[in-house]
Amino acid sequence: MKKSSDTAMFPLEAEDAVLLMGKKIRMARRIREMTQQHLADGTEMSLNTVVKMEAGHPGVQFGFYLKALWALDLIDDFTSQLRNVGINETEFSLVESNLPKTVRKKLKR
């Protein structure tokens, strides 16, 4: 198994997704002729965080990726893709309404 660039092991598929997202963010920033510092300033992140994010570092908080997508006007594309993952919105609403409010660990008898 490939070693993750973070201290914790990261599933290979998840690491690939983070790398892809970082590449897409870098490409979108460059298309918009933004510097990394400009993106950092516009999202209230450090330059180091932007550099790590664009490199696909798995230790960068997910919220920072979302901030970058928002700043690059890509957040709607991202959320529309999320709607296509798993079940559709109607099925999601039906399933969600039938789920228990809380889930507790079952006690051994």
PDB file of C-alpha atoms in Angstrom:
ATOM      1  CA  MET A   1       0.000   0.000   0.000  1.00  0.00           C
ATOM      2  CA  LYS A   2       1.245   3.464  -0.903  1.00  0.00           C
ATOM      3  CA  LYS A   3       2.336   5.592   2.062  1.00  0.00           C
ATOM      4  CA  SER A   4       0.331   8.753   2.551  1.00  0.00           C
ATOM      5  CA  SER A   5       2.043  12.116   2.659  1.00  0.00           C
ATOM      6  CA  ASP A   6       0.358  12.697   6.012  1.00  0.00           C
ATOM      7  CA  THR A   7       1.277  10.898   9.235  1.00  0.00           C
ATOM      8  CA  ALA A   8      -1.968   8.900   9.255  1.00  0.00           C
ATOM      9  CA  MET A   9      -2.650   6.295   6.601  1.00  0.00           C
ATOM     10  CA  PHE A  10      -5.078   7.568   4.003  1.00  0.00           C
ATOM     11  CA  PRO A  11      -7.008   5.271   1.636  1.00  0.00           C
ATOM     12  CA  LEU A  12      -5.380   5.417  -1.792  1.00  0.00           C
ATOM     13  CA  GLU A  13      -8.650   6.392  -3.515  1.00  0.00           C
ATOM     14  CA  ALA A  14      -9.182   9.255  -1.062  1.00  0.00           C
ATOM     15  CA  GLU A  15      -5.601  10.418  -1.527  1.00  0.00           C
ATOM     16  CA  ASP A  16      -6.108  10.386  -5.307  1.00  0.00           C
ATOM     17  CA  ALA A  17      -9.279  12.483  -4.895  1.00  0.00           C
ATOM     18  CA  VAL A  18      -7.428  15.057  -2.769  1.00  0.00           C
ATOM     19  CA  LEU A  19      -4.599  15.205  -5.306  1.00  0.00           C
ATOM     20  CA  LEU A  20      -7.107  15.745  -8.120  1.00  0.00           C
ATOM     21  CA  MET A  21      -8.930  18.472  -6.202  1.00  0.00           C
ATOM     22  CA  GLY A  22      -5.624  20.230  -5.512  1.00  0.00           C
ATOM     23  CA  LYS A  23      -4.689  20.077  -9.202  1.00  0.00           C
ATOM     24  CA  LYS A  24      -8.091  21.437 -10.228  1.00  0.00           C
ATOM     25  CA  ILE A  25      -7.823  24.297  -7.735  1.00  0.00           C
ATOM     26  CA  ARG A  26      -4.317  25.135  -8.972  1.00  0.00           C
ATOM     27  CA  MET A  27      -5.455  25.079 -12.608  1.00  0.00           C
ATOM     28  CA  ALA A  28      -8.530  27.233 -11.904  1.00  0.00           C
ATOM     29  CA  ARG A  29      -6.406  29.754  -9.988  1.00  0.00           C
ATOM     30  CA  ARG A  30      -3.886  29.988 -12.823  1.00  0.00           C
ATOM     31  CA  ILE A  31      -6.632  30.330 -15.471  1.00  0.00           C
ATOM     32  CA  ARG A  32      -7.951  33.283 -13.455  1.00  0.00           C
ATOM     33  CA  GLU A  33      -4.398  34.671 -13.302  1.00  0.00           C
ATOM     34  CA  MET A  34      -4.443  34.691  -9.503  1.00  0.00           C
ATOM     35  CA  THR A  35      -1.322  34.280  -7.438  1.00  0.00           C
ATOM     36  CA  GLN A  36      -1.277  31.823  -4.573  1.00  0.00           C
ATOM     37  CA  GLN A  37      -0.980  34.818  -2.238  1.00  0.00           C
ATOM     38  CA  HIS A  38      -4.082  36.404  -3.771  1.00  0.00           C
ATOM     39  CA  LEU A  39      -6.049  33.178  -3.215  1.00  0.00           C
ATOM     40  CA  ALA A  40      -4.707  32.966   0.336  1.00  0.00           C
ATOM     41  CA  ASP A  41      -5.731  36.555   1.062  1.00  0.00           C
ATOM     42  CA  GLY A  42      -9.178  36.092  -0.482  1.00  0.00           C
ATOM     43  CA  THR A  43      -9.896  33.019   1.620  1.00  0.00           C
ATOM     44  CA  GLU A  44      -8.141  34.083   4.832  1.00  0.00           C
ATOM     45  CA  MET A  45      -5.739  31.150   4.572  1.00  0.00           C
ATOM     46  CA  SER A  46      -2.000  31.204   4.880  1.00  0.00           C
ATOM     47  CA  LEU A  47       0.147  30.960   1.773  1.00  0.00           C
ATOM     48  CA  ASN A  48       1.548  27.708   3.166  1.00  0.00           C
ATOM     49  CA  THR A  49      -1.979  26.245   3.343  1.00  0.00           C
ATOM     50  CA  VAL A  50      -2.678  27.170  -0.292  1.00  0.00           C
ATOM     51  CA  VAL A  51       0.618  25.606  -1.388  1.00  0.00           C
ATOM     52  CA  LYS A  52      -0.154  22.387   0.518  1.00  0.00           C
ATOM     53  CA  MET A  53      -3.746  22.337  -0.753  1.00  0.00           C
ATOM     54  CA  GLU A  54      -2.666  22.661  -4.376  1.00  0.00           C
ATOM     55  CA  ALA A  55      -0.171  19.843  -3.797  1.00  0.00           C
ATOM     56  CA  GLY A  56      -3.037  17.640  -2.579  1.00  0.00           C
ATOM     57  CA  HIS A  57      -1.729  17.327   0.968  1.00  0.00           C
ATOM     58  CA  PRO A  58      -4.281  15.248   2.916  1.00  0.00           C
ATOM     59  CA  GLY A  59      -3.606  17.162   6.147  1.00  0.00           C
ATOM     60  CA  VAL A  60      -5.270  20.324   4.833  1.00  0.00           C
ATOM     61  CA  GLN A  61      -8.702  20.803   6.386  1.00  0.00           C
ATOM     62  CA  PHE A  62     -11.590  20.028   4.064  1.00  0.00           C
ATOM     63  CA  GLY A  63     -13.119  23.418   4.817  1.00  0.00           C
ATOM     64  CA  PHE A  64     -10.109  25.112   3.239  1.00  0.00           C
ATOM     65  CA  TYR A  65     -10.691  23.217   0.003  1.00  0.00           C
ATOM     66  CA  LEU A  66     -14.308  24.436   0.075  1.00  0.00           C
ATOM     67  CA  LYS A  67     -13.175  28.031   0.706  1.00  0.00           C
ATOM     68  CA  ALA A  68     -10.852  27.832  -2.298  1.00  0.00           C
ATOM     69  CA  LEU A  69     -13.611  26.395  -4.501  1.00  0.00           C
ATOM     70  CA  TRP A  70     -15.877  29.247  -3.389  1.00  0.00           C
ATOM     71  CA  ALA A  71     -13.214  31.899  -4.068  1.00  0.00           C
ATOM     72  CA  LEU A  72     -12.642  30.440  -7.539  1.00  0.00           C
ATOM     73  CA  ASP A  73     -16.397  30.361  -8.206  1.00  0.00           C
ATOM     74  CA  LEU A  74     -16.387  26.557  -8.428  1.00  0.00           C
ATOM     75  CA  ILE A  75     -18.456  25.737  -5.327  1.00  0.00           C
ATOM     76  CA  ASP A  76     -21.669  25.282  -7.358  1.00  0.00           C
ATOM     77  CA  ASP A  77     -19.927  22.778  -9.635  1.00  0.00           C
ATOM     78  CA  PHE A  78     -18.716  20.874  -6.584  1.00  0.00           C
ATOM     79  CA  THR A  79     -22.107  20.770  -4.851  1.00  0.00           C
ATOM     80  CA  SER A  80     -23.874  19.749  -8.058  1.00  0.00           C
ATOM     81  CA  GLN A  81     -21.470  16.811  -8.319  1.00  0.00           C
ATOM     82  CA  LEU A  82     -22.213  15.860  -4.706  1.00  0.00           C
ATOM     83  CA  ARG A  83     -25.905  15.665  -5.564  1.00  0.00           C
ATOM     84  CA  ASN A  84     -25.040  12.900  -8.042  1.00  0.00           C
ATOM     85  CA  VAL A  85     -23.236  10.766  -5.463  1.00  0.00           C
ATOM     86  CA  GLY A  86     -25.255   7.880  -4.055  1.00  0.00           C
ATOM     87  CA  ILE A  87     -29.024   8.309  -4.021  1.00  0.00           C
ATOM     88  CA  ASN A  88     -30.968  11.177  -5.588  1.00  0.00           C
ATOM     89  CA  GLU A  89     -32.469  14.004  -3.515  1.00  0.00           C
ATOM     90  CA  THR A  90     -35.975  12.508  -3.425  1.00  0.00           C
ATOM     91  CA  GLU A  91     -34.677   9.140  -2.233  1.00  0.00           C
ATOM     92  CA  PHE A  92     -32.416  10.936   0.243  1.00  0.00           C
ATOM     93  CA  SER A  93     -35.393  12.815   1.747  1.00  0.00           C
ATOM     94  CA  LEU A  94     -37.441   9.621   2.058  1.00  0.00           C
ATOM     95  CA  VAL A  95     -34.623   7.677   3.673  1.00  0.00           C
ATOM     96  CA  GLU A  96     -33.658  10.542   5.966  1.00  0.00           C
ATOM     97  CA  SER A  97     -37.217  10.952   7.270  1.00  0.00           C
ATOM     98  CA  ASN A  98     -37.264   7.274   8.313  1.00  0.00           C
ATOM     99  CA  LEU A  99     -33.921   7.235  10.095  1.00  0.00           C
ATOM    100  CA  PRO A 100     -33.780   7.279  13.892  1.00  0.00           C
ATOM    101  CA  LYS A 101     -33.016  10.677  15.470  1.00  0.00           C
ATOM    102  CA  THR A 102     -30.059   9.222  17.391  1.00  0.00           C
ATOM    103  CA  VAL A 103     -28.028   6.058  17.123  1.00  0.00           C
ATOM    104  CA  ARG A 104     -26.785   4.458  20.304  1.00  0.00           C
ATOM    105  CA  LYS A 105     -24.455   1.572  20.847  1.00  0.00           C
ATOM    106  CA  LYS A 106     -26.378  -1.581  21.660  1.00  0.00           C
ATOM    107  CA  LEU A 107     -25.761  -2.942  25.139  1.00  0.00           C
ATOM    108  CA  LYS A 108     -24.542  -6.521  25.480  1.00  0.00           C
ATOM    109  CA  ARG A 109     -26.880  -8.725  27.450  1.00  0.00           C
TER     110      ARG A 109
END
